[in-house]
Amino acid sequence: AQTVTQSQPEMSVQEAETVTLSCTYDTSENNYYLFWYKQPPSRQMILVIRQEAYKQQNATENRFSVNFQKAAKSFSLKISDSQLGDTAMYFCAFMKHVAGNNRKLIWGLGTSLAVNP
Amino acid sequence: DTGVSQDPRHKITKRGQNVTFRCDPISEHNRLYWYRQTLGQGPEFLTYFQNEAQLEKSRLLSDRFSAERPKGSFSTLEIQRTEQGDSAMYLCASSLAEAGGLETQYFGPGTRLLVL
């Protein structure tokens, strides 16, 4: 069974600084997808960034980038130039690549990020 | 594209009552997922639909839970004889499943259930 571990329950960062959230996962699969979602207080889950395991190049989306280390089964999220609106719970999630079948997400427990002014 | 919507956003009920939640996915999406999220936890998979067919249910989904997606569009999740342990956020997500492709799930705002 797949598991996702987020070892940092809470983190804080000063506005405009850079912060890295860690995520490790356990799987015997070779093809899979990884995601970071954010869940602001009392608001819905929003996709931040996604990575296909067969791609060696790390995904980037504006101020958000990942460090994907497949051999180490690590998928960290870096947020550059942190903004107050980045304050949220961040979840790392894993999805097996199974053609035609359930693509349920397996989730970590989340990291609560506070961006301080 | 109005995104995934869920109704109601909040529900307070007494133990033993039945409740029903609705999810409207993004219109062209063929897959619909239900997750449950309790305080301090990540979401947990409950069930999913491919069009109108319910293809998998988690062991978390007891006999008191039933879900439908009658015309392959909106879905309902019903909980019968609610228990205090059912108190949670119920999340709906939809996606467009393409052969061999990356599938991204888009989430609704959730329905927060409190069972007294």
mmCIF file of C-alpha atoms in Angstrom:
data_model
loop_
_atom_site.group_PDB
_atom_site.id
_atom_site.type_symbol
_atom_site.label_atom_id
_atom_site.label_comp_id
_atom_site.label_asym_id
_atom_site.label_seq_id
_atom_site.Cartn_x
_atom_site.Cartn_y
_atom_site.Cartn_z
ATOM 1 C CA ALA A 1 0.000 0.000 0.000
ATOM 2 C CA GLN A 2 1.107 3.522 -0.692
ATOM 3 C CA THR A 3 1.745 5.971 2.127
ATOM 4 C CA VAL A 4 2.548 9.675 2.168
ATOM 5 C CA THR A 5 4.424 11.315 5.028
ATOM 6 C CA GLN A 6 4.637 14.999 5.788
ATOM 7 C CA SER A 7 6.974 15.360 8.743
ATOM 8 C CA GLN A 8 6.369 19.044 9.446
ATOM 9 C CA PRO A 9 2.971 19.621 11.085
ATOM 10 C CA GLU A 10 3.502 23.384 11.264
ATOM 11 C CA MET A 11 5.825 25.892 9.673
ATOM 12 C CA SER A 12 6.105 29.632 9.504
ATOM 13 C CA VAL A 13 7.918 32.028 7.196
ATOM 14 C CA GLN A 14 8.316 35.765 6.893
ATOM 15 C CA GLU A 15 6.674 37.485 3.992
ATOM 16 C CA ALA A 16 8.921 37.603 0.887
ATOM 17 C CA GLU A 17 11.146 34.780 2.135
ATOM 18 C CA THR A 18 11.463 31.233 0.831
ATOM 19 C CA VAL A 19 10.160 28.123 2.548
ATOM 20 C CA THR A 20 10.396 24.418 1.736
ATOM 21 C CA LEU A 21 7.807 21.849 2.759
ATOM 22 C CA SER A 22 8.852 18.220 2.812
ATOM 23 C CA CYS A 23 7.020 15.138 1.630
ATOM 24 C CA THR A 24 8.131 11.546 1.355
ATOM 25 C CA TYR A 25 6.163 8.622 0.057
ATOM 26 C CA ASP A 26 6.385 4.883 -0.099
ATOM 27 C CA THR A 27 5.401 2.875 -3.147
ATOM 28 C CA SER A 28 6.501 -0.060 -5.217
ATOM 29 C CA GLU A 29 5.012 1.488 -8.346
ATOM 30 C CA ASN A 30 7.202 2.921 -11.078
ATOM 31 C CA ASN A 31 4.600 5.122 -12.741
ATOM 32 C CA TYR A 32 2.647 7.550 -10.614
ATOM 33 C CA TYR A 33 1.797 11.182 -10.089
ATOM 34 C CA LEU A 34 2.452 13.520 -7.202
ATOM 35 C CA PHE A 35 0.540 16.616 -6.230
ATOM 36 C CA TRP A 36 0.647 19.491 -3.814
ATOM 37 C CA TYR A 37 -2.687 20.981 -2.842
ATOM 38 C CA LYS A 38 -3.336 23.936 -0.546
ATOM 39 C CA GLN A 39 -6.364 24.384 1.666
ATOM 40 C CA PRO A 40 -6.701 27.951 2.976
ATOM 41 C CA PRO A 41 -8.671 28.407 6.204
ATOM 42 C CA SER A 42 -12.350 27.666 5.571
ATOM 43 C CA ARG A 43 -11.771 27.478 1.837
ATOM 44 C CA GLN A 44 -11.557 24.726 -0.687
ATOM 45 C CA MET A 45 -8.693 22.500 -1.733
ATOM 46 C CA ILE A 46 -6.724 24.070 -4.574
ATOM 47 C CA LEU A 47 -4.143 22.414 -6.795
ATOM 48 C CA VAL A 48 -0.720 24.021 -6.423
ATOM 49 C CA ILE A 49 1.529 21.892 -8.583
ATOM 50 C CA ARG A 50 1.787 18.391 -10.015
ATOM 51 C CA GLN A 51 4.566 16.084 -11.157
ATOM 52 C CA GLU A 52 4.609 13.010 -13.346
ATOM 53 C CA ALA A 53 7.062 10.438 -12.007
ATOM 54 C CA TYR A 54 8.488 9.606 -15.435
ATOM 55 C CA LYS A 55 9.579 13.207 -15.926
ATOM 56 C CA GLN A 56 12.989 14.007 -14.493
ATOM 57 C CA GLN A 57 12.522 17.742 -14.801
ATOM 58 C CA ASN A 58 11.097 19.338 -11.687
ATOM 59 C CA ALA A 59 7.729 21.057 -12.128
ATOM 60 C CA THR A 60 7.428 24.801 -11.567
ATOM 61 C CA GLU A 61 4.405 27.082 -11.370
ATOM 62 C CA ASN A 62 5.362 30.711 -10.876
ATOM 63 C CA ARG A 63 6.601 31.018 -7.260
ATOM 64 C CA PHE A 64 6.061 27.315 -6.586
ATOM 65 C CA SER A 65 8.528 24.606 -7.529
ATOM 66 C CA VAL A 66 9.221 21.055 -6.491
ATOM 67 C CA ASN A 67 12.328 19.022 -5.833
ATOM 68 C CA PHE A 68 11.404 15.541 -7.013
ATOM 69 C CA GLN A 69 13.889 12.849 -6.038
ATOM 70 C CA LYS A 70 12.455 9.587 -7.346
ATOM 71 C CA ALA A 71 15.096 7.275 -5.910
ATOM 72 C CA ALA A 72 14.728 8.839 -2.488
ATOM 73 C CA LYS A 73 10.918 8.980 -2.862
ATOM 74 C CA SER A 74 10.933 12.607 -1.892
ATOM 75 C CA PHE A 75 8.762 15.413 -3.260
ATOM 76 C CA SER A 76 9.355 18.741 -1.531
ATOM 77 C CA LEU A 77 7.601 22.013 -2.317
ATOM 78 C CA LYS A 78 9.478 25.308 -2.406
ATOM 79 C CA ILE A 79 7.565 28.551 -2.138
ATOM 80 C CA SER A 80 9.567 31.606 -3.150
ATOM 81 C CA ASP A 81 8.710 35.204 -2.260
ATOM 82 C CA SER A 82 6.081 34.042 0.235
ATOM 83 C CA GLN A 83 2.887 36.075 0.349
ATOM 84 C CA LEU A 84 0.282 36.442 3.066
ATOM 85 C CA GLY A 85 -2.188 34.634 0.816
ATOM 86 C CA ASP A 86 0.021 31.545 0.921
ATOM 87 C CA THR A 87 -1.105 30.929 4.497
ATOM 88 C CA ALA A 88 -2.863 27.566 4.306
ATOM 89 C CA MET A 89 -2.670 23.878 5.019
ATOM 90 C CA TYR A 90 -0.552 22.191 2.366
ATOM 91 C CA PHE A 91 -1.159 18.565 1.461
ATOM 92 C CA CYS A 92 1.067 16.248 -0.508
ATOM 93 C CA ALA A 93 -0.803 13.548 -2.428
ATOM 94 C CA PHE A 94 0.073 10.452 -4.445
ATOM 95 C CA MET A 95 -1.812 8.889 -7.336
ATOM 96 C CA LYS A 96 -1.024 5.556 -8.963
ATOM 97 C CA HIS A 97 -0.920 5.465 -12.725
ATOM 98 C CA VAL A 98 -3.457 2.741 -13.372
ATOM 99 C CA ALA A 99 -5.015 2.868 -16.796
ATOM 100 C CA GLY A 100 -8.795 2.814 -16.631
ATOM 101 C CA ASN A 101 -8.990 2.292 -12.902
ATOM 102 C CA ASN A 102 -9.486 4.207 -9.717
ATOM 103 C CA ARG A 103 -7.143 7.143 -9.538
ATOM 104 C CA LYS A 104 -7.832 7.921 -5.911
ATOM 105 C CA LEU A 105 -5.459 10.262 -4.142
ATOM 106 C CA ILE A 106 -3.475 9.088 -1.128
ATOM 107 C CA TRP A 107 -2.822 12.017 1.178
ATOM 108 C CA GLY A 108 -0.354 13.093 3.803
ATOM 109 C CA LEU A 109 -1.487 14.677 7.065
ATOM 110 C CA GLY A 110 -0.643 18.153 5.869
ATOM 111 C CA THR A 111 1.646 21.007 6.883
ATOM 112 C CA SER A 112 0.115 24.157 8.264
ATOM 113 C CA LEU A 113 2.027 27.123 6.838
ATOM 114 C CA ALA A 114 1.747 30.589 8.322
ATOM 115 C CA VAL A 115 3.193 33.530 6.410
ATOM 116 C CA ASN A 116 3.950 36.360 8.804
ATOM 117 C CA PRO A 117 4.013 40.041 7.815
ATOM 118 C CA ASP B 1 -16.585 26.609 -16.165
ATOM 119 C CA THR B 2 -17.967 27.293 -12.722
ATOM 120 C CA GLY B 3 -15.926 24.704 -10.860
ATOM 121 C CA VAL B 4 -17.140 21.983 -8.533
ATOM 122 C CA SER B 5 -19.991 22.986 -6.256
ATOM 123 C CA GLN B 6 -21.355 21.278 -3.166
ATOM 124 C CA ASP B 7 -24.552 21.788 -1.230
ATOM 125 C CA PRO B 8 -25.090 22.378 1.604
ATOM 126 C CA ARG B 9 -21.868 23.915 2.844
ATOM 127 C CA HIS B 10 -22.733 23.174 6.456
ATOM 128 C CA LYS B 11 -25.106 20.683 8.048
ATOM 129 C CA ILE B 12 -25.903 20.176 11.706
ATOM 130 C CA THR B 13 -28.021 17.175 12.544
ATOM 131 C CA LYS B 14 -28.974 15.039 15.480
ATOM 132 C CA ARG B 15 -27.708 11.529 15.893
ATOM 133 C CA GLY B 16 -29.959 9.048 14.131
ATOM 134 C CA GLN B 17 -31.136 11.436 11.421
ATOM 135 C CA ASN B 18 -30.495 10.956 7.712
ATOM 136 C CA VAL B 19 -28.585 13.533 5.682
ATOM 137 C CA THR B 20 -27.958 13.949 1.963
ATOM 138 C CA PHE B 21 -25.242 15.965 0.284
ATOM 139 C CA ARG B 22 -25.046 17.017 -3.347
ATOM 140 C CA CYS B 23 -22.051 17.556 -5.609
ATOM 141 C CA ASP B 24 -22.114 19.197 -9.039
ATOM 142 C CA PRO B 25 -18.873 18.471 -10.912
ATOM 143 C CA ILE B 26 -17.237 20.422 -13.693
ATOM 144 C CA SER B 27 -19.525 19.772 -16.642
ATOM 145 C CA GLU B 28 -17.251 17.838 -18.984
ATOM 146 C CA HIS B 29 -15.652 15.719 -16.254
ATOM 147 C CA ASN B 30 -16.447 12.013 -16.365
ATOM 148 C CA ARG B 31 -15.068 11.013 -12.990
ATOM 149 C CA LEU B 32 -16.345 12.032 -9.593
ATOM 150 C CA TYR B 33 -14.774 11.228 -6.233
ATOM 151 C CA TRP B 34 -15.968 11.532 -2.647
ATOM 152 C CA TYR B 35 -13.502 11.964 0.207
ATOM 153 C CA ARG B 36 -13.913 12.478 3.931
ATOM 154 C CA GLN B 37 -11.649 14.742 5.946
ATOM 155 C CA THR B 38 -11.608 14.851 9.729
ATOM 156 C CA LEU B 39 -9.909 17.540 11.776
ATOM 157 C CA GLY B 40 -6.142 17.403 11.536
ATOM 158 C CA GLN B 41 -6.133 14.707 8.891
ATOM 159 C CA GLY B 42 -5.729 14.504 5.167
ATOM 160 C CA PRO B 43 -8.726 13.457 3.088
ATOM 161 C CA GLU B 44 -9.602 9.767 2.854
ATOM 162 C CA PHE B 45 -11.112 8.182 -0.220
ATOM 163 C CA LEU B 46 -14.727 7.028 0.072
ATOM 164 C CA THR B 47 -15.970 6.175 -3.415
ATOM 165 C CA TYR B 48 -15.765 7.137 -7.061
ATOM 166 C CA PHE B 49 -17.843 7.154 -10.212
ATOM 167 C CA GLN B 50 -16.936 6.824 -13.856
ATOM 168 C CA ASN B 51 -19.903 8.486 -15.547
ATOM 169 C CA GLU B 52 -22.919 6.965 -13.764
ATOM 170 C CA ALA B 53 -21.197 3.764 -12.628
ATOM 171 C CA GLN B 54 -19.944 3.509 -9.060
ATOM 172 C CA LEU B 55 -16.761 1.527 -9.533
ATOM 173 C CA GLU B 56 -15.181 1.351 -6.100
ATOM 174 C CA LYS B 57 -16.127 1.899 -2.495
ATOM 175 C CA SER B 58 -13.753 2.198 0.427
ATOM 176 C CA ARG B 59 -14.078 0.008 3.497
ATOM 177 C CA LEU B 60 -14.722 3.303 5.287
ATOM 178 C CA LEU B 61 -18.101 3.421 3.561
ATOM 179 C CA SER B 62 -20.356 1.442 5.860
ATOM 180 C CA ASP B 63 -23.810 0.194 4.908
ATOM 181 C CA ARG B 64 -25.250 3.455 6.230
ATOM 182 C CA PHE B 65 -23.603 5.340 3.387
ATOM 183 C CA SER B 66 -24.873 5.343 -0.167
ATOM 184 C CA ALA B 67 -23.840 7.373 -3.166
ATOM 185 C CA GLU B 68 -25.402 7.846 -6.565
ATOM 186 C CA ARG B 69 -24.671 9.616 -9.792
ATOM 187 C CA PRO B 70 -27.869 8.908 -11.698
ATOM 188 C CA LYS B 71 -27.194 10.589 -15.022
ATOM 189 C CA GLY B 72 -23.451 10.837 -14.895
ATOM 190 C CA SER B 73 -23.663 14.466 -13.854
ATOM 191 C CA PHE B 74 -24.352 15.474 -10.232
ATOM 192 C CA SER B 75 -23.860 13.040 -7.370
ATOM 193 C CA THR B 76 -25.484 12.581 -3.987
ATOM 194 C CA LEU B 77 -24.033 11.083 -0.836
ATOM 195 C CA GLU B 78 -26.537 9.948 1.773
ATOM 196 C CA ILE B 79 -25.774 8.965 5.333
ATOM 197 C CA GLN B 80 -28.502 7.111 7.174
ATOM 198 C CA ARG B 81 -28.822 6.950 10.966
ATOM 199 C CA THR B 82 -25.987 9.387 11.479
ATOM 200 C CA GLU B 83 -23.504 8.838 14.301
ATOM 201 C CA GLN B 84 -21.237 11.320 16.027
ATOM 202 C CA GLY B 85 -18.275 9.678 14.322
ATOM 203 C CA ASP B 86 -19.675 10.784 10.973
ATOM 204 C CA SER B 87 -18.835 14.398 11.832
ATOM 205 C CA ALA B 88 -16.337 15.489 9.199
ATOM 206 C CA MET B 89 -15.841 17.518 6.042
ATOM 207 C CA TYR B 90 -17.127 15.665 2.984
ATOM 208 C CA LEU B 91 -15.224 16.637 -0.141
ATOM 209 C CA CYS B 92 -16.208 16.056 -3.734
ATOM 210 C CA ALA B 93 -13.762 16.173 -6.613
ATOM 211 C CA SER B 94 -14.137 15.725 -10.340
ATOM 212 C CA SER B 95 -11.706 14.946 -13.115
ATOM 213 C CA LEU B 96 -11.467 14.178 -16.783
ATOM 214 C CA ALA B 97 -9.991 10.723 -17.189
ATOM 215 C CA GLU B 98 -8.054 10.359 -20.413
ATOM 216 C CA ALA B 99 -6.330 7.163 -21.505
ATOM 217 C CA GLY B 100 -2.855 7.027 -20.082
ATOM 218 C CA GLY B 101 -2.864 10.687 -19.207
ATOM 219 C CA LEU B 102 -2.287 12.753 -16.110
ATOM 220 C CA GLU B 103 -5.567 13.084 -14.246
ATOM 221 C CA THR B 104 -6.025 16.073 -11.989
ATOM 222 C CA GLN B 105 -8.850 16.208 -9.480
ATOM 223 C CA TYR B 106 -10.573 19.527 -8.823
ATOM 224 C CA PHE B 107 -12.297 19.939 -5.514
ATOM 225 C CA GLY B 108 -15.475 21.558 -4.325
ATOM 226 C CA PRO B 109 -15.718 23.623 -1.132
ATOM 227 C CA GLY B 110 -16.896 20.639 0.899
ATOM 228 C CA THR B 111 -19.862 19.990 3.166
ATOM 229 C CA ARG B 112 -19.057 20.215 6.866
ATOM 230 C CA LEU B 113 -21.245 17.829 8.857
ATOM 231 C CA LEU B 114 -21.711 18.040 12.602
ATOM 232 C CA VAL B 115 -23.663 15.291 14.294
ATOM 233 C CA LEU B 116 -24.883 16.177 17.789
#
